[in-house]
Amino acid sequence: MRSPGSKSGSWGSRARIPRTFRIETALSSSCVRLSGRESLRVFSMHRWSKLFIPTLREAPADAEVASHKFLLRAGYIRQLGAGIYNYLFLGQRSLNKIIAIVREEMDKIGQEFYLPGILPRDAWEESGRWTGMGDNMFRLKDRKGADLCLGMTHEEIMTSIARNELRSYKQLPQIWYQIQTKFRDEPRPKGGLLRVRQFIMKDSYSFDLDKTGLDRSYELHDEVYRRIFTRCGLKFVAVEAHSGSMGGSHSQEFMVYTDAGEDLIASCPECGYAANLEKATSRLETVAEMEPTGDGKPELVQTPGCAAIADVAAFFRISPASDIKCVAYMALKRGAGGAPDRWHGVAAFLRGDHQVNETKLLGAIGAAELRTMQAEELTQYLNGPAGYLGPVGLSPDAEPLGAGLTVVVDKALAGRGNMVCGANKLDHHLRNVTPGRDFGWTLSADIRSVNEGESCPRDGCKGKLVVGKAVEVGHIFKLGYKYSESMGARVLDENGKEVTPIMGSYGIGIERILTAAIEQSNDANGFWLPPSIAPFTVVVTVTNMADAALRETGEAIAAELEAAGLDVLLDDRNERAGVKFKDADLVGIPYRINVGKKAATGQVELVTRKLSSGAKAGPEMPAAGSEDVTLSDVLIRLKEHLEEEELLLASS
RNA sequence: CGGGGAGUGGCUCAGCCUGGUAGAGCACCUGGUUCGGGACCAGGGGGUCGGAGGUUCAAAUCCUCUCUCCCCGACCA
């Protein structure tokens, strides 16, 4: 078909293809030839000598975490700006493999869309997130002065499609997804691809008629996510998570343990309980209460210089667990329906040996931001200096003291008695203070972080929690009605009644999968990726290109493996063997075939990178994880290895 | 945004304190010798010393402003 306007015929039009065009299979390669002369396919085989794989002997000084260093050294990425990276050949190849897996699995439950990355302001106004997203959103104006932003997530856009198109319960459920570039103006990008300002995300959205439907869509995602991460070779855990600014009731994060991670996970080795620290709870041992002194009522005690918990505990000869500490914040509440945002005071009270979890606190009071109070604000809201703040005498939400102050008491203080707390007076504390009897609060909530060694919160479990760092690679949310309601998506149910669809939202960070995989499998020399996401499955290293016999053997093996459907990289560079080995160890390819001296006797070496980790190899000493294989067995043996890996994954 | 650090050839860094007109190793190019764990010899190319302004006979070096990047914190689907 040719469009009416194109007289000469557009590119790809049949009539314009030269008469000499033909497809032929060359002996050594399957090249498509143009005019019988020019090869259209430059890479009939991936030859290292022709590729751009800029490996670095040394990592740039500003790379800190392992994956960052190795991604740079292996020539996967190059930095363009803070949190902005170029993905080069190997990096892009690996990402493509990850994307292919994600797509293949997602296609089982959802339909792929492709939404714009640049978005008009309107959609964001409706949900209230134009302002709600704050500085994390990249904003720009078009030539007419209209506001636009770069997409950081697509709930609004997907919901607008649903609102415009979905009319009947018969059209539900729907699961729509996309694999798309996201932009977030992170305050502090870091760790190479760990936290960046532009990244690829698979995001999906479900629309269901009711809660049962949502549960189903959520379960489907849970299942598919586990398959995706398993196929990508990640050792992951699913943990209970905080929903953050997304809103919603239930959410679960998929985490990979690594010290490079930014999240803290509490888990129980006994029962498998696992939760993000922003969400985790624990069962506390009961604390032996102190005997009341005097008449048992709150008593003012002079405590000069005891501003720190440790000082107070020492002064009273008590455990910090019997002290009540105060952390005072100013909290920002977003104005609803065009009302201005407003800062107000929040006093959080908790056990002296406990730490405030600001995410939990934010959730408890429904605020968007927190900052600690300045000295003047402490005086204004609590009439006390830092170090001597206490809950007694505060009248929440009443004039004059504590006006507008929200008093939040941690759940761990419930049922306690005869404690010590600040007296809101310099160098003074109160003892014999009992929550409920001696002071009240605006709300009582779990606002503390659990500590390692505390008891698992699950009934009947005697395990002790351990806390570890992890990277988040995926997150699934039960969103509820937040967007469908605010944006007015409605369908008619079977009774002809208008109902609001209930939504879920589900994300996977594509680069994070690569990063996490590298973090979990690296040594001093480089890293190794699972075959499923490695840019190449195997590198055929010809140890001496000057030797025609070796060269030909290498070519033959590479051709054979490629014909069998494997991704093969032939290292045909005119480099010394040592250089090639070092590079091969560095760039993440899981298998290597050394074509060297033994080729004369019909043998090559098959090296499994992960088994050679950390082992020293010398001229006379084969690398660990290396096995001699006859030429005719190379393919079979390699396939056996690959099958083993898959079995291993499936069983984990 | 607060605190700390760094910008000198592609990479790692020295030179800066005490101003005199830019260096090393690696990488790159040419020739030769090597050729299984990042070879050696000889020759060669490449740097507005992040940018702007100032002081000075003279600035990589001293002063002021500024930009960028990294780390810690704040922040964070």
XYZ file of C-alpha atoms (C1' of nucleotides) in Angstrom:
729
model
C 0.000 0.000 0.000
C 1.331 3.359 -0.850
C -0.013 6.567 0.472
C -1.449 8.957 -2.102
C 1.125 11.595 -1.383
C 4.246 9.543 -1.868
C 5.117 9.562 -5.540
C 8.429 7.876 -5.376
C 7.309 5.150 -3.024
C 8.278 5.148 0.578
C 11.009 3.167 2.206
C 10.026 -0.428 2.349
C 7.724 -0.214 -0.625
C 7.955 -3.359 -2.713
C 8.482 -1.684 -6.018
C 11.638 0.005 -4.853
C 13.489 -3.079 -3.797
C 16.380 -3.608 -6.192
C 15.945 -6.443 -8.600
C 19.184 -7.951 -7.469
C 17.906 -8.296 -3.934
C 18.028 -11.825 -2.767
C 18.523 -13.812 0.333
C 21.341 -16.215 0.357
C 23.077 -18.227 2.966
C 26.794 -17.847 2.965
C 28.922 -20.710 4.052
C 30.226 -19.241 7.243
C 27.332 -16.941 8.002
C 23.731 -16.378 7.168
C 23.986 -12.968 5.648
C 21.322 -11.139 3.774
C 23.078 -9.536 0.850
C 22.126 -6.424 -1.014
C 23.030 -6.325 -4.678
C 25.034 -9.395 -4.025
C 27.815 -7.280 -2.595
C 26.994 -5.337 0.492
C 26.222 -7.288 3.621
C 23.103 -6.002 5.328
C 23.759 -7.971 8.436
C 26.924 -6.684 9.966
C 26.910 -9.148 12.808
C 26.351 -12.637 11.516
C 27.941 -13.611 14.773
C 28.773 -11.470 17.758
C 32.503 -10.985 17.534
C 34.084 -9.118 20.377
C 36.580 -7.510 18.025
C 33.760 -5.704 16.236
C 31.672 -4.750 19.243
C 31.752 -1.766 21.536
C 32.386 -3.211 24.966
C 34.474 -0.583 26.698
C 35.778 -2.384 29.751
C 37.664 -0.438 32.366
C 40.615 -1.702 34.316
C 39.807 0.669 37.120
C 36.448 1.913 38.278
C 35.806 5.659 38.330
C 36.479 7.009 41.783
C 32.915 8.058 42.464
C 31.456 4.584 42.125
C 30.783 3.121 45.548
C 28.499 0.110 45.396
C 29.546 -3.093 43.638
C 26.910 -3.020 40.937
C 27.738 0.578 40.067
C 31.454 -0.170 39.739
C 30.937 -3.274 37.688
C 28.292 -1.826 35.406
C 30.786 0.903 34.555
C 33.820 -1.351 34.353
C 32.022 -3.935 32.245
C 30.925 -1.282 29.790
C 27.203 -1.706 30.497
C 26.571 1.929 31.305
C 28.098 5.371 31.276
C 26.957 8.281 33.392
C 25.531 11.367 31.744
C 24.427 13.279 34.822
C 23.327 12.718 38.397
C 20.988 9.743 38.215
C 21.020 9.758 34.412
C 22.796 7.024 32.484
C 23.544 5.884 28.984
C 22.929 2.187 28.570
C 25.504 0.744 26.190
C 25.411 -2.477 24.226
C 25.802 -5.056 26.984
C 23.588 -3.125 29.385
C 20.813 -2.687 26.896
C 21.035 -6.344 25.900
C 20.598 -7.436 29.471
C 17.727 -5.034 30.063
C 16.062 -6.317 26.914
C 16.228 -9.841 28.259
C 14.703 -8.763 31.529
C 11.981 -6.887 29.698
C 11.273 -9.936 27.543
C 10.731 -12.055 30.636
C 8.547 -9.432 32.259
C 6.501 -9.063 29.099
C 6.101 -12.775 28.578
C 4.829 -13.257 32.109
C 2.676 -10.153 32.186
C 0.997 -11.128 28.942
C -0.461 -14.088 30.795
C -2.587 -11.827 32.941
C -2.683 -8.415 31.318
C -2.691 -6.339 28.181
C 0.220 -4.179 27.175
C -0.316 -0.472 26.507
C 2.143 2.289 25.830
C 1.290 5.581 27.462
C 3.035 8.893 26.944
C 5.972 9.916 29.053
C 5.057 13.558 28.841
C 1.769 14.394 30.512
C -0.486 17.430 30.727
C -1.257 18.984 34.069
C -5.039 18.364 34.021
C -4.989 14.693 34.797
C -2.828 15.323 37.802
C -5.042 18.108 39.102
C -8.013 15.768 39.284
C -6.266 13.368 41.613
C -4.682 16.144 43.593
C -1.216 14.911 42.853
C -0.046 17.870 40.758
C 0.806 19.494 44.051
C 0.899 16.276 46.031
C 3.923 14.928 44.196
C 5.936 17.954 45.192
C 9.430 18.455 43.871
C 9.831 14.855 42.816
C 7.940 15.614 39.653
C 9.789 17.022 36.665
C 7.709 19.889 35.388
C 7.936 21.887 32.201
C 5.941 24.312 30.108
C 5.152 24.065 26.449
C 5.460 26.969 24.029
C 2.003 28.169 24.921
C 2.882 28.245 28.568
C 0.788 25.224 29.462
C 2.031 23.038 32.302
C 3.286 19.565 31.582
C 5.188 17.007 33.557
C 7.306 13.973 32.876
C 5.495 10.842 33.946
C 6.638 9.360 37.239
C 3.733 6.935 37.453
C 0.544 6.483 35.470
C -2.396 5.886 37.798
C -4.061 9.060 36.580
C -3.639 8.294 32.917
C -4.799 4.700 33.167
C -7.733 5.816 35.269
C -8.693 8.437 32.715
C -8.765 5.758 30.043
C -10.918 3.611 32.274
C -13.253 6.504 32.989
C -13.631 7.375 29.351
C -14.062 3.870 28.062
C -15.378 1.486 30.668
C -19.153 1.507 31.017
C -20.291 -1.895 32.168
C -19.409 -4.498 34.736
C -19.199 -6.842 31.784
C -15.964 -5.115 30.793
C -14.364 -5.910 34.121
C -11.934 -7.045 35.259
C -9.163 -5.367 33.301
C -5.424 -5.507 33.825
C -3.464 -3.015 31.765
C 0.264 -2.659 31.822
C 3.117 -0.906 30.135
C 6.897 -0.985 30.125
C 7.918 2.584 30.089
C 10.474 5.167 31.036
C 9.714 7.014 34.248
C 11.102 10.280 35.477
C 11.525 11.256 39.071
C 13.543 14.190 40.266
C 15.076 12.339 43.172
C 16.623 14.622 45.751
C 19.620 12.360 45.864
C 20.297 9.866 43.099
C 22.830 7.276 44.168
C 24.456 3.921 43.777
C 24.655 3.815 39.987
C 21.380 2.411 38.718
C 20.050 1.875 42.230
C 18.333 5.227 42.555
C 18.108 7.232 39.375
C 16.046 10.001 37.863
C 15.167 8.215 34.666
C 14.446 4.518 34.691
C 12.368 1.823 33.075
C 9.399 0.481 34.910
C 6.810 -2.094 34.212
C 3.654 -0.678 35.737
C 0.264 -2.275 35.674
C -3.171 -1.301 36.864
C -6.173 -3.425 37.605
C -9.825 -2.450 37.529
C -12.327 -4.671 39.277
C -15.966 -4.528 40.175
C -15.470 -5.347 43.817
C -13.010 -6.264 46.527
C -13.075 -9.935 45.668
C -12.088 -9.041 42.137
C -9.264 -6.843 43.378
C -8.037 -9.647 45.595
C -7.914 -11.831 42.534
C -6.005 -9.288 40.423
C -3.610 -8.762 43.297
C -3.058 -12.489 43.678
C -2.428 -12.825 39.962
C 0.252 -10.172 40.168
C 1.757 -11.744 43.234
C 2.047 -15.025 41.372
C 3.375 -13.525 38.161
C 5.887 -11.377 40.043
C 7.258 -14.430 41.793
C 7.652 -16.138 38.444
C 9.372 -13.090 36.952
C 11.885 -12.669 39.743
C 12.525 -16.388 39.866
C 13.160 -16.527 36.143
C 15.507 -13.565 36.502
C 17.481 -15.624 38.985
C 16.897 -13.361 41.969
C 16.845 -14.554 45.528
C 13.972 -12.405 46.675
C 11.554 -12.124 49.547
C 8.052 -10.732 49.529
C 7.419 -8.461 52.478
C 4.541 -6.514 53.928
C 4.975 -2.918 52.958
C 3.865 0.570 53.670
C 1.669 2.076 50.980
C 3.275 5.504 50.975
C 1.806 8.327 48.968
C 0.007 5.809 46.793
C -2.697 5.341 49.346
C -4.439 2.017 49.548
C -4.911 -0.696 52.045
C -2.615 -3.554 51.345
C 0.745 -3.710 49.732
C 3.659 -6.033 49.335
C 7.204 -5.384 48.249
C 9.542 -7.788 46.513
C 12.971 -7.334 47.965
C 16.451 -8.654 47.304
C 18.761 -8.688 50.275
C 21.934 -6.686 49.738
C 23.953 -4.241 51.764
C 23.653 -1.794 48.902
C 19.920 -1.660 49.553
C 18.202 1.327 51.046
C 15.336 -0.445 52.717
C 15.413 -2.295 55.999
C 13.527 -5.540 56.298
C 12.554 -7.270 59.514
C 12.071 -10.987 59.152
C 11.493 -14.025 61.302
C 13.643 -17.062 60.545
C 11.123 -19.315 62.286
C 7.841 -18.595 60.560
C 8.799 -16.582 57.505
C 7.218 -13.335 58.627
C 8.837 -10.466 56.741
C 8.004 -6.802 56.602
C 9.544 -3.536 55.660
C 10.714 -1.702 58.764
C 8.183 0.980 57.851
C 5.513 -1.569 58.527
C 7.020 -4.248 60.763
C 5.705 -4.899 64.247
C 6.957 -7.081 67.056
C 5.813 -8.534 70.338
C 7.459 -6.799 73.254
C 8.540 -8.435 76.458
C 6.726 -7.051 79.464
C 8.754 -4.507 81.359
C 9.040 -4.738 85.140
C 7.428 -1.565 86.417
C 9.036 0.565 89.078
C 7.583 0.868 92.523
C 5.781 4.183 92.957
C 7.362 6.626 95.329
C 5.621 8.907 97.830
C 1.906 9.141 97.206
C 2.299 7.514 93.814
C 1.292 10.660 91.951
C 3.566 12.440 89.460
C 6.424 14.005 91.336
C 8.689 16.801 90.091
C 12.366 15.909 90.421
C 15.323 18.137 89.753
C 17.556 16.477 87.140
C 20.324 18.905 86.270
C 22.038 18.189 82.987
C 19.990 15.119 82.208
C 18.865 15.930 78.695
C 19.749 12.569 77.161
C 17.866 9.327 77.750
C 20.993 7.644 79.102
C 21.484 10.442 81.656
C 17.907 10.232 82.821
C 18.066 6.468 83.128
C 21.290 6.682 85.104
C 19.943 9.429 87.335
C 16.822 7.487 88.284
C 18.597 4.117 88.118
C 15.991 2.880 85.688
C 16.044 1.175 82.333
C 15.466 3.459 79.347
C 12.396 1.305 78.783
C 10.836 2.998 81.807
C 11.471 6.462 80.445
C 9.109 8.279 78.146
C 10.801 10.296 75.436
C 9.362 12.964 73.233
C 10.181 13.689 69.622
C 8.532 16.899 68.465
C 7.785 17.534 64.809
C 6.164 20.037 62.574
C 3.923 18.137 60.178
C 2.648 19.315 56.828
C -0.915 18.466 55.966
C -1.991 18.864 52.383
C -5.006 21.101 52.041
C -7.949 19.196 50.617
C -10.001 20.660 47.800
C -7.837 23.665 47.086
C -7.279 24.550 50.724
C -3.723 25.642 51.437
C -1.184 23.247 52.941
C -0.667 23.763 56.643
C 2.108 23.033 59.118
C 1.185 22.049 62.639
C 2.885 20.639 65.692
C 3.067 16.960 66.519
C 4.522 15.535 69.706
C 5.390 11.853 69.535
C 5.864 10.021 72.815
C 7.457 6.641 73.061
C 9.636 4.451 75.187
C 13.104 5.802 75.856
C 14.778 2.889 74.127
C 12.574 3.049 71.033
C 13.008 4.951 67.794
C 10.363 6.895 65.941
C 9.544 5.504 62.530
C 8.643 8.640 60.642
C 6.858 6.766 57.912
C 4.563 5.171 60.463
C 4.059 8.514 62.167
C 3.184 10.205 58.893
C 0.656 7.507 58.209
C -0.822 7.733 61.693
C -1.470 11.455 61.502
C -2.206 11.599 57.791
C 0.476 14.151 57.016
C 2.661 14.551 53.971
C 5.900 15.824 55.461
C 7.703 15.994 58.772
C 10.495 18.088 60.120
C 11.738 18.368 63.666
C 10.684 21.407 65.690
C 12.936 24.376 66.197
C 13.599 25.666 69.723
C 10.987 28.447 69.412
C 8.400 25.958 68.260
C 9.170 23.725 71.208
C 8.451 26.661 73.475
C 5.314 27.572 71.594
C 3.789 24.114 71.507
C 5.206 22.406 74.569
C 6.604 25.219 76.667
C 9.700 23.182 77.267
C 13.279 22.864 76.145
C 14.585 19.890 74.220
C 15.601 17.084 76.518
C 12.932 17.847 79.076
C 9.760 17.450 77.072
C 6.898 15.456 78.485
C 3.234 14.698 77.932
C 1.867 15.666 81.338
C -0.142 18.858 81.328
C -0.476 19.090 77.584
C -4.045 19.555 76.585
C -4.189 18.369 73.021
C -5.972 20.568 70.571
C -6.884 23.087 73.252
C -5.858 26.625 74.088
C -3.513 27.966 75.125
C -0.736 25.439 75.603
C -0.610 22.733 73.009
C -2.937 24.650 70.741
C -3.034 22.816 67.443
C -0.693 20.196 68.837
C -1.313 16.590 67.948
C -0.190 14.277 70.730
C 0.698 10.820 69.462
C 1.510 8.066 71.901
C 3.200 4.884 70.792
C 1.310 1.667 71.427
C 4.223 0.316 73.468
C 3.281 2.752 76.230
C -0.164 1.260 76.592
C -0.712 -0.377 79.981
C 2.526 0.938 81.424
C 2.839 2.767 84.733
C 5.152 4.677 87.048
C 7.357 5.938 84.284
C 9.707 8.886 84.062
C 9.248 11.733 81.612
C 10.304 15.305 80.989
C 8.485 18.017 82.938
C 8.550 20.638 80.175
C 10.882 22.548 82.408
C 14.653 22.836 82.140
C 16.514 20.361 84.365
C 13.335 18.740 85.644
C 11.631 15.407 85.132
C 8.521 13.765 86.527
C 8.321 10.299 88.003
C 5.357 8.097 88.846
C 3.815 8.971 85.523
C 1.164 6.590 84.232
C -0.192 6.974 80.692
C -3.949 7.494 80.654
C -4.099 8.484 84.268
C -1.651 11.365 84.133
C -1.862 12.421 80.540
C -4.017 11.935 77.485
C -3.404 11.958 73.763
C -4.876 12.734 70.412
C -4.169 9.287 69.160
C -2.337 6.150 70.094
C -0.628 4.290 67.305
C 2.318 2.128 66.372
C 4.909 4.746 65.467
C 8.171 3.029 66.326
C 10.684 0.944 64.418
C 11.146 -2.595 65.603
C 14.611 -3.640 66.656
C 16.561 -6.733 65.780
C 16.115 -9.419 68.415
C 12.543 -8.523 69.313
C 9.974 -11.291 69.178
C 8.088 -12.158 66.025
C 4.612 -10.622 66.096
C 2.852 -13.730 64.831
C 0.781 -15.645 67.328
C 2.519 -18.668 68.690
C 5.799 -17.966 66.959
C 8.818 -17.884 69.233
C 11.244 -16.557 66.635
C 13.370 -13.455 67.033
C 13.340 -10.837 64.319
C 16.425 -10.130 62.259
C 16.864 -6.900 60.321
C 18.619 -6.708 56.968
C 19.136 -4.275 54.117
C 17.431 -4.880 50.811
C 16.649 -3.430 47.419
C 13.080 -3.127 46.273
C 12.561 -4.664 42.828
C 8.785 -4.746 42.782
C 5.756 -3.503 44.634
C 2.107 -4.447 44.436
C -0.713 -2.344 45.895
C -4.353 -2.625 46.550
C -5.160 0.951 45.710
C -8.842 0.903 46.431
C -10.974 3.757 45.159
C -8.541 6.625 45.491
C -8.166 7.347 41.788
C -11.314 5.844 40.366
C -13.339 7.836 42.889
C -11.557 11.173 42.546
C -11.485 10.947 38.781
C -15.029 9.753 38.452
C -14.638 6.345 36.836
C -17.996 4.535 36.987
C -19.540 1.443 35.506
C -23.041 0.016 35.775
C -23.365 -3.215 37.697
C -25.768 -6.022 36.837
C -28.577 -4.149 38.566
C -28.018 -1.062 36.469
C -26.568 0.723 39.451
C -23.523 2.965 39.081
C -20.481 1.646 40.891
C -16.873 2.781 41.160
C -14.327 0.214 40.047
C -11.711 -0.733 42.596
C -8.100 -0.496 41.542
C -4.727 -2.044 42.079
C -1.332 -0.783 41.000
C 1.783 -2.874 40.465
C 5.359 -1.925 39.597
C 8.636 -3.558 38.685
C 11.912 -1.697 38.368
C 13.683 -3.138 35.331
C 17.157 -1.751 36.059
C 16.777 -2.732 39.666
C 16.524 -6.367 38.620
C 19.865 -6.065 36.839
C 21.390 -4.184 39.750
C 20.126 -6.655 42.318
C 21.388 -9.579 40.252
C 24.857 -8.070 40.157
C 24.795 -7.253 43.852
C 23.993 -10.839 44.695
C 26.645 -12.373 42.411
C 30.018 -10.680 42.247
C 33.607 -11.076 43.364
C 36.839 -9.130 43.062
C 37.092 -9.793 39.335
C 33.590 -8.995 38.216
C 30.108 -10.472 38.290
C 28.024 -13.224 36.767
C 24.423 -12.933 35.737
C 21.832 -15.690 35.583
C 21.799 -17.004 31.988
C 18.250 -15.731 31.569
C 19.256 -12.085 31.854
C 22.926 -12.136 30.862
C 23.717 -10.249 27.655
C 25.302 -13.450 26.385
C 25.025 -16.958 27.713
C 28.526 -17.973 26.821
C 31.726 -16.400 25.614
C 34.017 -18.447 23.423
C 37.537 -17.318 24.208
C 40.115 -18.085 21.570
C 43.322 -17.850 23.543
C 45.546 -17.119 20.572
C 44.108 -15.657 17.400
C 47.430 -16.025 15.648
C 46.885 -19.768 15.683
C 44.676 -20.583 12.718
C 43.631 -23.934 14.134
C 42.388 -22.333 17.363
C 40.676 -19.577 15.457
C 38.775 -22.035 13.318
C 37.869 -24.231 16.242
C 36.536 -21.201 18.105
C 34.516 -20.141 15.098
C 33.093 -23.612 14.691
C 32.092 -23.928 18.332
C 30.524 -20.484 18.388
C 28.596 -21.265 15.217
C 27.388 -24.554 16.614
C 26.211 -23.009 19.877
C 24.523 -20.191 18.076
C 22.768 -22.568 15.733
C 21.469 -24.304 18.841
C 19.817 -21.040 19.843
C 22.290 -19.834 22.446
C 23.496 -16.259 22.732
C 27.175 -16.554 21.967
C 29.940 -14.008 22.092
C 33.102 -14.969 20.250
C 36.163 -13.307 21.711
C 38.233 -13.042 18.564
C 40.294 -10.076 19.656
C 43.988 -9.967 19.048
C 44.662 -9.826 22.737
C 46.690 -11.954 25.039
C 44.818 -14.738 26.758
C 45.122 -13.062 30.155
C 43.383 -9.942 28.957
C 40.538 -11.963 27.501
C 40.115 -14.013 30.648
C 39.999 -10.904 32.795
C 37.424 -9.291 30.566
C 35.344 -12.453 30.435
C 35.340 -12.659 34.217
C 34.298 -9.042 34.432
C 31.354 -8.671 32.104
C 28.733 -10.942 33.638
C 28.591 -13.777 31.134
C 27.873 -16.985 33.064
C 29.808 -19.464 30.912
C 33.079 -19.387 29.066
C 34.669 -21.812 26.682
C 38.423 -21.588 26.434
C 39.773 -22.685 23.112
C 43.448 -23.188 23.771
C 46.278 -25.641 23.661
C 44.120 -28.645 24.412
C 42.199 -28.056 21.209
C 44.929 -30.007 19.459
C 43.748 -33.107 21.313
C 40.130 -32.288 20.655
C 39.373 -30.660 23.982
C 38.304 -27.279 25.260
C 37.597 -25.939 28.734
C 34.120 -25.084 29.905
C 34.279 -22.582 32.745
C 31.318 -21.852 34.974
C 31.849 -18.299 36.146
C 30.077 -18.557 39.457
C 32.143 -21.592 40.401
C 35.376 -19.857 39.503
C 34.557 -17.033 41.871
C 37.365 -15.984 44.114
C 39.641 -18.753 42.886
C 43.121 -17.921 41.759
C 44.161 -19.258 38.418
C 47.717 -19.378 37.202
C 49.403 -20.364 33.971
C 49.662 -23.948 35.135
C 46.525 -24.051 37.162
C 43.094 -24.226 35.554
C 40.442 -21.974 37.008
C 38.068 -23.479 39.499
C 34.783 -24.400 37.921
C 36.629 -25.421 34.817
C 36.138 -28.780 33.123
C 37.689 -30.304 30.047
C 35.162 -31.201 27.389
C 35.625 -32.783 24.009
C 34.626 -30.695 21.035
C 31.683 -32.895 20.264
C 30.354 -32.618 23.807
C 30.542 -28.863 24.297
C 26.969 -28.125 23.367
C 25.553 -31.057 25.298
C 27.519 -30.251 28.424
C 26.643 -26.558 28.304
C 22.987 -27.375 27.893
C 23.173 -29.684 30.880
C 24.531 -26.819 32.930
C 21.784 -24.485 31.776
C 19.115 -27.037 32.580
C 20.577 -27.520 36.030
C 20.369 -23.797 36.643
C 16.748 -23.732 35.598
C 15.903 -26.618 37.870
C 17.668 -24.858 40.670
C 15.599 -21.741 40.078
C 12.365 -23.650 39.853
C 13.015 -25.370 43.147
C 13.974 -22.239 45.051
C 17.752 21.573 51.642
C 21.808 20.724 55.837
C 26.880 18.570 56.530
C 31.407 16.641 54.172
C 34.492 15.741 49.756
C 36.069 16.211 44.628
C 36.611 18.595 39.602
C 44.071 18.490 36.092
C 44.446 13.938 28.674
C 39.599 8.275 28.047
C 40.625 6.035 33.485
C 43.409 6.335 38.347
C 45.985 10.213 40.402
C 50.511 13.743 41.480
C 51.460 19.015 41.097
C 48.317 23.674 44.644
C 50.514 24.739 51.031
C 55.516 28.064 49.268
C 52.640 31.517 41.818
C 57.363 31.016 36.987
C 53.346 28.735 32.028
C 51.558 20.773 33.214
C 53.389 15.383 34.849
C 53.192 9.749 36.039
C 50.833 4.921 35.452
C 47.088 2.642 32.594
C 44.450 3.322 27.858
C 45.189 4.976 22.501
C 48.352 5.115 17.528
C 53.051 3.122 14.759
C 57.068 -0.528 14.533
C 59.308 -4.767 16.755
C 59.570 -8.870 20.278
C 55.903 -11.713 22.964
C 51.263 -14.871 23.266
C 46.893 -19.351 29.220
C 45.358 -14.732 33.971
C 45.233 -7.249 32.542
C 53.370 -8.362 28.529
C 58.024 -5.732 27.050
C 61.097 -2.222 24.115
C 61.262 2.107 20.969
C 58.672 6.116 18.948
C 54.074 9.119 18.857
C 49.163 11.722 19.446
C 46.092 13.844 23.040
C 44.949 18.496 28.408
C 40.445 25.870 27.472
C 43.835 22.410 34.715
C 34.937 22.620 35.491
C 33.343 27.952 34.264
C 33.434 33.434 35.048
C 35.712 37.461 37.271
C 39.767 39.447 40.180
C 45.038 40.050 42.277
C 49.953 39.789 39.797
C 55.134 41.100 35.248
C 53.292 35.990 35.621
C 47.712 31.813 38.106
C 46.386 24.621 37.817
C 48.452 27.134 42.254
C 46.092 33.101 45.717
C 40.905 35.726 46.252
C 35.463 36.141 44.921
C 31.335 34.189 42.544
C 29.322 30.108 40.009
C 28.414 25.157 37.773
C 28.859 19.960 38.148
C 29.659 15.274 40.476
C 30.224 11.951 44.839
C 29.267 10.580 50.078
C 26.203 11.123 54.880
C 21.512 13.032 56.387
C 16.725 14.882 55.022
C 13.772 12.811 51.001
C 11.744 8.369 48.359
C 5.535 3.520 44.708
